[in-house]
Each structure stands twice: as structure tokens, then as C-alpha cells.
CSV table of C-alpha atoms and ligand atoms in Angstrom, one decimal:
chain,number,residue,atom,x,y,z
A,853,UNK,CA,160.4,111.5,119.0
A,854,UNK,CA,163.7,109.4,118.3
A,855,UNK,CA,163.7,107.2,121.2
A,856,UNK,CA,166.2,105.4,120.5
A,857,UNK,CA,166.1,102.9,123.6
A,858,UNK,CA,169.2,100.8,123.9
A,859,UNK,CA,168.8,97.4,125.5
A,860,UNK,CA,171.4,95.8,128.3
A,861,UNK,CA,171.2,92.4,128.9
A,862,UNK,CA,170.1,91.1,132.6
A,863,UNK,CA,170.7,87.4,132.7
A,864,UNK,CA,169.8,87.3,129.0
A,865,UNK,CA,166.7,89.2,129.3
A,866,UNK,CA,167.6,92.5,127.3
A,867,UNK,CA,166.0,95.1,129.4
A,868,UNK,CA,164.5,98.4,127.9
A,869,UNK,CA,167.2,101.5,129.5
A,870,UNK,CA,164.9,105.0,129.9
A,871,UNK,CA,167.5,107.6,130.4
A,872,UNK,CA,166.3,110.3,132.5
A,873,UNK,CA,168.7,113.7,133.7
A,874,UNK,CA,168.0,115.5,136.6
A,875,UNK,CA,169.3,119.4,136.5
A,876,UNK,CA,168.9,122.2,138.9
A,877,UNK,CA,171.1,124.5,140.6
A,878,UNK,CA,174.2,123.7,142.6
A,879,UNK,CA,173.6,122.4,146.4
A,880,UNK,CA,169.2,122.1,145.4
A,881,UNK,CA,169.9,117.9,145.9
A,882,UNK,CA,170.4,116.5,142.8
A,883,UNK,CA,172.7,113.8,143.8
A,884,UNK,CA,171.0,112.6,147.0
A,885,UNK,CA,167.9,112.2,145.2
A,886,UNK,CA,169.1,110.1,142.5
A,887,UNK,CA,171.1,108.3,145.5
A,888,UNK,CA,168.2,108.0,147.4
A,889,UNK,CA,166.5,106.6,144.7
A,890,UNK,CA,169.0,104.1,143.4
A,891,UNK,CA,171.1,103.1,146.6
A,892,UNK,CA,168.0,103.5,149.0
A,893,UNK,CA,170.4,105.7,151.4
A,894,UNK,CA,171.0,109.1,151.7
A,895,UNK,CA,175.4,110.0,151.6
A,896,UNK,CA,176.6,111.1,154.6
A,897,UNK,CA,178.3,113.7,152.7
A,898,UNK,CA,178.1,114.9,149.3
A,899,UNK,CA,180.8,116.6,147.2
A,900,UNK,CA,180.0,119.1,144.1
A,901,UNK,CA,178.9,116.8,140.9
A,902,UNK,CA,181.9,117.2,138.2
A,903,UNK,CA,180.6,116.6,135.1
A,904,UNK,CA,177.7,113.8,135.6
A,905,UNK,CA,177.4,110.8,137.8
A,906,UNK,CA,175.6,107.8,136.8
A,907,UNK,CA,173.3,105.7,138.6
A,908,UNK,CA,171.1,102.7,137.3
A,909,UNK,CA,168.0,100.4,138.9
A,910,UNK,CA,166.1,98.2,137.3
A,911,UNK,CA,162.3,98.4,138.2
A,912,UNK,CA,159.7,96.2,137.4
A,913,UNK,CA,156.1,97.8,135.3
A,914,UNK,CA,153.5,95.7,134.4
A,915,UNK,CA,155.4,92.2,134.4
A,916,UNK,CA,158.0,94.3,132.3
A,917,UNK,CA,161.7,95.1,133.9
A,918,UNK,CA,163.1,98.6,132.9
A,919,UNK,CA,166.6,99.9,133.3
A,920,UNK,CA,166.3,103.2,135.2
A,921,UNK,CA,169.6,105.3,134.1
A,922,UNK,CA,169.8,108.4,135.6
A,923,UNK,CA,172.4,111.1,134.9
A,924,UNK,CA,173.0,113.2,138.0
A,925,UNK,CA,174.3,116.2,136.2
A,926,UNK,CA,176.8,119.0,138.3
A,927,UNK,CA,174.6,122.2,139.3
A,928,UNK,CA,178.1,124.3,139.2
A,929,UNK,CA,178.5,125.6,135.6
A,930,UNK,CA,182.4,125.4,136.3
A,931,UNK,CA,181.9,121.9,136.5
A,932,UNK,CA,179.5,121.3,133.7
A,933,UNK,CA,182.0,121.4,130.8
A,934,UNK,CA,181.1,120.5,127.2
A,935,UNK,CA,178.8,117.8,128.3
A,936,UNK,CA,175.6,119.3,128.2
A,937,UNK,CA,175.5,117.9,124.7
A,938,UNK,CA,175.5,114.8,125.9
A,939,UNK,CA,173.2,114.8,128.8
A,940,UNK,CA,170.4,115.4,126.3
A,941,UNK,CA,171.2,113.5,123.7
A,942,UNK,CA,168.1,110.8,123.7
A,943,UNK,CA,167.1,111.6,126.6
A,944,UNK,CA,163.5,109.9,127.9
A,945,UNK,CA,162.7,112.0,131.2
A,946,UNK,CA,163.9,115.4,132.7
A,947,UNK,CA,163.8,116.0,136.7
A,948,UNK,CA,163.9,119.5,137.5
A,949,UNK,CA,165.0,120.2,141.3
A,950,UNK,CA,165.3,123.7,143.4
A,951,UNK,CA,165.9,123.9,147.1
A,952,UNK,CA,162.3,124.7,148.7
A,953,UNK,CA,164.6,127.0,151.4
A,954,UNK,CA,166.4,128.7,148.3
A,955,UNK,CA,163.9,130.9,146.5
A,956,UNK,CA,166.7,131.7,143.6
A,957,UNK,CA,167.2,127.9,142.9
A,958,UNK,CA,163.5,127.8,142.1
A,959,UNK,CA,163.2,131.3,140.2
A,960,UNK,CA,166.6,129.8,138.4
A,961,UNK,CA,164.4,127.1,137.2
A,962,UNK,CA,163.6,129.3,134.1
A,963,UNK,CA,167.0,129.0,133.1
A,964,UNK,CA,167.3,125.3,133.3
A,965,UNK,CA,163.8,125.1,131.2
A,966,UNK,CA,165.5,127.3,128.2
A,967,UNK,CA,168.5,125.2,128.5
A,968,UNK,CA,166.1,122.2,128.1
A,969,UNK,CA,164.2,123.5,125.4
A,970,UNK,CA,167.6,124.7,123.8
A,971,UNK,CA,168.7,121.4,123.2
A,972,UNK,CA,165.7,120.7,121.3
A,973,UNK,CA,164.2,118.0,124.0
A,974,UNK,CA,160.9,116.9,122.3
A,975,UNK,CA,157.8,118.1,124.1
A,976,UNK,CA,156.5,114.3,124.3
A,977,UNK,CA,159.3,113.7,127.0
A,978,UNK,CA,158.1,113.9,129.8
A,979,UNK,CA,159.2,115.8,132.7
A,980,UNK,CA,158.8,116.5,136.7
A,981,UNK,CA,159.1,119.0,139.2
A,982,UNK,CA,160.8,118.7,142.3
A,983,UNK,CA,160.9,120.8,145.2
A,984,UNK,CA,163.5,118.8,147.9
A,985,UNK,CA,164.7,119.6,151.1
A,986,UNK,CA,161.0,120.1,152.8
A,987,UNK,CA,162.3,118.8,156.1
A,988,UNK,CA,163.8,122.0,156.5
A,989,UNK,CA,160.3,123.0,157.7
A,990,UNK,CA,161.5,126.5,159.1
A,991,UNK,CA,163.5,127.6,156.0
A,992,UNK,CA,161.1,127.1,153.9
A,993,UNK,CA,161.3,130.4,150.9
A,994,UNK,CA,159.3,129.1,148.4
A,995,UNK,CA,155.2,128.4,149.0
A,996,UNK,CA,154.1,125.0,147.1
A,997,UNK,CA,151.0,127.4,145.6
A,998,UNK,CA,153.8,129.2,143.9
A,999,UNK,CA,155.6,126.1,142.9
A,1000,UNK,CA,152.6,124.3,141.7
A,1001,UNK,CA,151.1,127.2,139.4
A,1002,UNK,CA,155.0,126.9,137.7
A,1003,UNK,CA,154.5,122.9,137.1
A,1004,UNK,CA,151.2,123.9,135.9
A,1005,UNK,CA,152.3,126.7,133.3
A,1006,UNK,CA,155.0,123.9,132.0
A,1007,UNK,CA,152.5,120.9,132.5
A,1008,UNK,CA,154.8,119.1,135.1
A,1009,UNK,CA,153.6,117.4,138.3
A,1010,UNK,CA,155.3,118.7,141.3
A,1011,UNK,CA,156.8,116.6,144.0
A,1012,UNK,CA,157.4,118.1,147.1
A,1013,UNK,CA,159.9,115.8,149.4
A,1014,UNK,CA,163.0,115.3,150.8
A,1015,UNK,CA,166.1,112.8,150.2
A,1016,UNK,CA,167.1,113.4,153.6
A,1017,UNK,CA,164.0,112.5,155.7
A,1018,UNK,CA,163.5,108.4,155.3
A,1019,UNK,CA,160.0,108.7,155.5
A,1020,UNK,CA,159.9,110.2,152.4
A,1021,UNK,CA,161.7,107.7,150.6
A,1022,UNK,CA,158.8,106.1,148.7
A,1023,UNK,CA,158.0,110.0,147.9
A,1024,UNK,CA,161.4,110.2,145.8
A,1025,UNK,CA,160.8,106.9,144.3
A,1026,UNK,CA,157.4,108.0,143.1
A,1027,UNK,CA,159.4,110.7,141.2
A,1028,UNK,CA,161.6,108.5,138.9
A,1029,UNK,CA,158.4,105.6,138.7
A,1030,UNK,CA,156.0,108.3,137.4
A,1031,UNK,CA,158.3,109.0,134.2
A,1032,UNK,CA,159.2,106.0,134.4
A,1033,UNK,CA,155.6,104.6,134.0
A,1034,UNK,CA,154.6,107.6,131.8
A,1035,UNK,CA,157.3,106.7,129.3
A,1036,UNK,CA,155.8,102.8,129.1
A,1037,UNK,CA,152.6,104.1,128.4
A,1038,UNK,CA,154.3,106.1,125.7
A,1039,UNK,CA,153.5,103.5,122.2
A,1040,UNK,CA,156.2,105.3,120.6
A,1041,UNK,CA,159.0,103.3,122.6
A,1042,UNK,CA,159.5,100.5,120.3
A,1043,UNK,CA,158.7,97.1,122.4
A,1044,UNK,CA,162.0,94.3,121.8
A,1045,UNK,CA,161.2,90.9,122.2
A,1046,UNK,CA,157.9,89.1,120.3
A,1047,UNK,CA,156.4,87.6,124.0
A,1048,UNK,CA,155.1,91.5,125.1
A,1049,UNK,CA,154.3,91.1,128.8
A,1050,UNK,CA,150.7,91.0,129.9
A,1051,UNK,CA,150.4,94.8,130.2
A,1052,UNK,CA,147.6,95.4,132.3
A,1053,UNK,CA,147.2,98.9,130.6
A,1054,UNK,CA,144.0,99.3,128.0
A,1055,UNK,CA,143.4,100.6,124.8
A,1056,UNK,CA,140.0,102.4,124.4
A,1057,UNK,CA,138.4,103.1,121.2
A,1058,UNK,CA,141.1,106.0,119.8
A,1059,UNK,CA,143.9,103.4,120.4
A,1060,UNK,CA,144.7,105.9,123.4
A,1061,UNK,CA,146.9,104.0,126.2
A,1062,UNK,CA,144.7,104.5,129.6
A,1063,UNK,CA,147.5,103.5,131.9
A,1064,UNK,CA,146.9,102.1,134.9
A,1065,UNK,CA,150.3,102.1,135.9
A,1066,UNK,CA,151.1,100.9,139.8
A,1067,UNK,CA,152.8,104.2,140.3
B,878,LIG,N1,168.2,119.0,154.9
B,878,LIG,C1,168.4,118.4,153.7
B,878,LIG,N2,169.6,118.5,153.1
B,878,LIG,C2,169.8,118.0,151.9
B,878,LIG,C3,168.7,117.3,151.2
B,878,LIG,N3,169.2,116.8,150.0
B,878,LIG,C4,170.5,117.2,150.0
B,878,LIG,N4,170.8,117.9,151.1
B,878,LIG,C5,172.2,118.5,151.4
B,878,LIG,O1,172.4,119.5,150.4
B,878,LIG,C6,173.8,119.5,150.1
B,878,LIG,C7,173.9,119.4,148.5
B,878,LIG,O2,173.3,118.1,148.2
B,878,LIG,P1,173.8,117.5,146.7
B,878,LIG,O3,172.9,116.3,146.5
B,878,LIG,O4,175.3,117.3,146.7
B,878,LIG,O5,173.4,118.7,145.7
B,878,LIG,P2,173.6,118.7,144.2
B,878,LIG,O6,172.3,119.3,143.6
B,878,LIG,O7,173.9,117.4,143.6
B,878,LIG,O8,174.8,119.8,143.9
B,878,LIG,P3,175.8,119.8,142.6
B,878,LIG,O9,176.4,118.4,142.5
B,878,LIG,O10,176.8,120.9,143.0
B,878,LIG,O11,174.9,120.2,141.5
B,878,LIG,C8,174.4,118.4,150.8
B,878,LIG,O12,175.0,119.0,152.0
B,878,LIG,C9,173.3,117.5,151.2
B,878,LIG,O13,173.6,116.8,152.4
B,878,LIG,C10,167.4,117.2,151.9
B,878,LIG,O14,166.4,116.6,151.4
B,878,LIG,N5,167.4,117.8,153.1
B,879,LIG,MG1,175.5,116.6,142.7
């Protein structure tokens, strides 16, 4: 898998960047997930993605700091343009995200999957489910046992949350920190800088990474 990680310097430290794009339908959440995660807030009002929005926050793995970059990508195919190109161009992570009270934003999921696949996105990259908006307890359409037999099938985990609700904030964080922690574990992503940080994950025998990541 060409990871090819580029580095940014944080007061002279170059940081490792995992790109990760998050892709759903239009209205499922996208952006006040990745806001959630990034700014700690949820936006008192949202417009329609255009393109892609960026975010970035550097987190902190085993002694090692990580830039986070996460491309909120528009659900709207108007406003998708030629981009898609782009959004998968090294990518490290995918977030998938329907509307738990939208039953087509979830059975649209199979669509975003092809897309996914159809711009050749290795099968080592890892990737989440995500069903948001579960505070809308009453509107609920689609039932987790449903949701979790299609992570299954694709071999994603499923997060069920909500950027709205703040008690679910370390939920949505747990989203980005599990790829986030998977792709560390990953040997594959080439390590810069000759003092590696104690990394408190082991090797067994087969040279396999057991991570014990604090995720
Ligand atoms: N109740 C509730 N509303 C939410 C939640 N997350 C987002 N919303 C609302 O859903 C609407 C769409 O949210 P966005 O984050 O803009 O959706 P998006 O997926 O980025 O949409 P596009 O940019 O068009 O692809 C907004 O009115 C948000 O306030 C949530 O967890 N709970
Ligand atoms: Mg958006």
C-alpha cells in the first residue's frame, strides 16, 4: 500500500499526517462530526459541503504525535465536482456515515462502498462505520442489528453516536482515534526520525504488531 505519509513540522518536530475522508450522503453529519472532532463543538448551523472542507488535530499515540487531516467531503453530487480524484488519492482511513433516522442514507452506503473500491483504495486501509444522529431516539429507521451485520459483511466496526449530543463527544473521538491507532499499528507506514518513541505496542513471535493502543 503506497502510504506515502507527508510530514508537517510542529515546532520542529515533523509530525507523521494520516489522511482520513469521511463520505456519506448529503444532510447524514459529515461535517459536524469532523467538527466535533476537531473543534470539540458542534456548529450552530451547517451549510451543504462544496467540494471538501479540511480539518486537522494533532493527537498524541504511544509518546508519538500524529497529524489527524480529515477531508469532510460534500454528500451533494452537485457539489462534488472533479474532486473525488483527489479525496482518495493516499488516502490512510475512510469514515463511512448514514443518518440512523434516514433508512436510504444507510442502504445508499452501497454506493459510497463501490465508489471507494472504484478508486482502487487498498483493502489494508482501514475503515469505520458510522451511524450519527442517535439522539433522535424516536426517529430512529435503521436497527443497529441491521447496521452491524453490514460493518460485519465489509469488516468495519460500527459506531453508533451523535455529534449533536455532548455526551457523546468522546464516542466521535473514538472514531477518528481507532483509525487513527489502527494505522500506527500498521508497520507499513514508514517511521521518520531515528529516536522511534517508546511504543508500548509488542511484537510476538510472527513479527505481528499486538497493539495495545489507548483507544
Ligand atoms: N439531531 C442531530 N442533528 C445533526 C447531527 N449531526 C448533524 N446534524 C444536523 O444535520 C444537518 C446536516 O449536518 P451536516 O454535518 O451539515 O451534514 P453533511 O453530511 O456534512 O452534509 P453535506 O455537507 O451536504 O454532505 C444539520 O442541520 C445538522 O445540524 C446529530 O448528531 N444529531
Ligand atoms: Mg458537510
Amino acid at each position: 500500500m503506497a502510504l506515502a505519509t507527508s510530514s508537517i513540522s510542529e515546532d520542529s518536530v515533523q509530525l507523521r499526517i494520516f489522511k482520513i475522508i469521511v463520505i456519506g450522503d448529503s444532510n447524514v453529519g459529515k461535517t459536524c462530526l469532523t467538527f466535533r472532532f476537531c473543534g470539540g463543538g458542534f456548529p450552530g448551523s451547517s451549510e451543504a459541503t462544496i467540494g471538501v472542507d479540511f480539518r486537522e488535530k494533532t493527537v498524541e499515540i504511544d509518546g508519538e504525535k500524529i497529524k489527524v487531516q480529515v477531508w469532510d467531503t460534500a454528500g451533494q453530487e452537485r457539489f462534488r465536482h472533479s474532486l473525488v480524484e483527489h479525496y482518495y488519492r493516499n488516502v490512510h482511513g475512510v469514515v463511512f456515515v448514514y443518518d440512523v433516522t434516514k433508512l436510504s442514507s444507510f442502504h445508499n452506503l452501497r454506493t459510497w462502498l463501490q465508489e471507494c473500491e472504484g478508486h482502487a483504495v487498498p483493502a489494508l486501509v482501514p475503515r469505520v462505520l458510522v451511524g450519527n444522529k442517535c439522539d433522535l431516539l424516536e426517529q430512529v429507521e435503521v436497527p443497529s442489528g441491521l447496521a452491524l451485520n453490514f460493518a460485519k459483511a465489509h469488516k468495519m466496526v460500527l459506531f453508533e453516536t451523535s455529534a449533536k449530543d455532548p455526551s457523546q463527544a468522546k464516542n466521535v473521538e473514538k472514531i477518528f482515534m481507532s483509525l487513527a491507532c489502527q494505522l500506527k499499528a500498521q508497520k507499513s507506514l514508514p517511521y521518520r526520525g531515528s529516536n522511534r518513541p517508546h511504543s508500548s505496542n509488542e511484537r510476538d513471535v510472527a513479527g505481528v504488531t499486538k497493539n495495545i493502543c489507548p483507544c
